[in-house]
Coordinates of C-alpha atoms in Angstrom, one line a residue:
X59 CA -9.5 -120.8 -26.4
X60 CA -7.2 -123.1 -24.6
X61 CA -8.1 -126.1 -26.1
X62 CA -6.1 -127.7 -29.5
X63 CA -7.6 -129.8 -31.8
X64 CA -5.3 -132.5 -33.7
X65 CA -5.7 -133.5 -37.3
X66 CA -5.5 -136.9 -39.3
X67 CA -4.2 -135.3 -42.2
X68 CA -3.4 -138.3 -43.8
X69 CA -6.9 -140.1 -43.2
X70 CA -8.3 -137.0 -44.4
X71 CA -6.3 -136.6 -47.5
X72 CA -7.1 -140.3 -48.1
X73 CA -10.6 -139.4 -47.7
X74 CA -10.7 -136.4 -50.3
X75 CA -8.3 -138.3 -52.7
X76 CA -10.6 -141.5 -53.0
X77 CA -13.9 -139.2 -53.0
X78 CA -12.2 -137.2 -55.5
X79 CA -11.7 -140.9 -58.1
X80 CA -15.3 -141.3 -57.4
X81 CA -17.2 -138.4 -58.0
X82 CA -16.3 -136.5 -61.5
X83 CA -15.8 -132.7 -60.6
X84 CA -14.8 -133.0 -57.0
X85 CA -11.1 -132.7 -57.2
X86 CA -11.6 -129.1 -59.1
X87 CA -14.6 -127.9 -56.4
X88 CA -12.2 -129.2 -53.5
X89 CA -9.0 -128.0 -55.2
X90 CA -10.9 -124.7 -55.8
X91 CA -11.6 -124.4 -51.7
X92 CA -8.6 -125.7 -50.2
X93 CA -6.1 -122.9 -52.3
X94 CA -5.4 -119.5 -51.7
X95 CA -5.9 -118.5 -55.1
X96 CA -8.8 -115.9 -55.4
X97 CA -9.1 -115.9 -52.0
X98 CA -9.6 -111.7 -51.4
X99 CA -11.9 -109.7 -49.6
X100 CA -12.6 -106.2 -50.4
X101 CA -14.2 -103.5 -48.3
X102 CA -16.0 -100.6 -49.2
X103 CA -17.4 -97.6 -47.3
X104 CA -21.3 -98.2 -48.3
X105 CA -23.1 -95.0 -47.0
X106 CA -26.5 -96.7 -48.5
X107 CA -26.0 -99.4 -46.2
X108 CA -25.9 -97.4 -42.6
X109 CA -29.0 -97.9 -40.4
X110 CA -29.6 -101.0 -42.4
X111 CA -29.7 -104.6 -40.6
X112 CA -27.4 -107.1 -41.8
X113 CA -30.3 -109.2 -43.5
X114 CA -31.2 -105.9 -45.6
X115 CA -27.7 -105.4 -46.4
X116 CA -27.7 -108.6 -48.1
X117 CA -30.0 -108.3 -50.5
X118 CA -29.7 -104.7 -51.1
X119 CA -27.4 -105.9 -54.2
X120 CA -28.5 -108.0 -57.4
X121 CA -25.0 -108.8 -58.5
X122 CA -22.6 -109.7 -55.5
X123 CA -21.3 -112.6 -53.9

């Protein structure tokens, strides 16, 4: 929309940085989210899926994420 939306970023890093010294694994999990590493979507024509809702779609697959 029309509307913008302004960011402390550095309150924010603060924030992460100080969780991060205080909770063992955070900086990896946040580091992990906030990159663009791994970060692709694929698409695939699924004819097995058509007619199916979105809920069945989901769980039409053991291994996926």
């Amino acid at each position: 929309g029309d509307e913008v939306m302004f960011v402390h970023a550095d309150e924010i890093i603060a924030r992460i940085m100080a969780q991060s010294g205080r909770q063992s694994g955070l900086a990896v999990i946040l580091s992990s989210l906030l990159s663009f590493r791994d970060d692709e979507i694929y698409f695939k024509l699924e004819r097995a899926l058509f007619g199916r809702t979105f809920h069945e779609a989901l769980f039409s697959y053991e291994k996926c994420s």
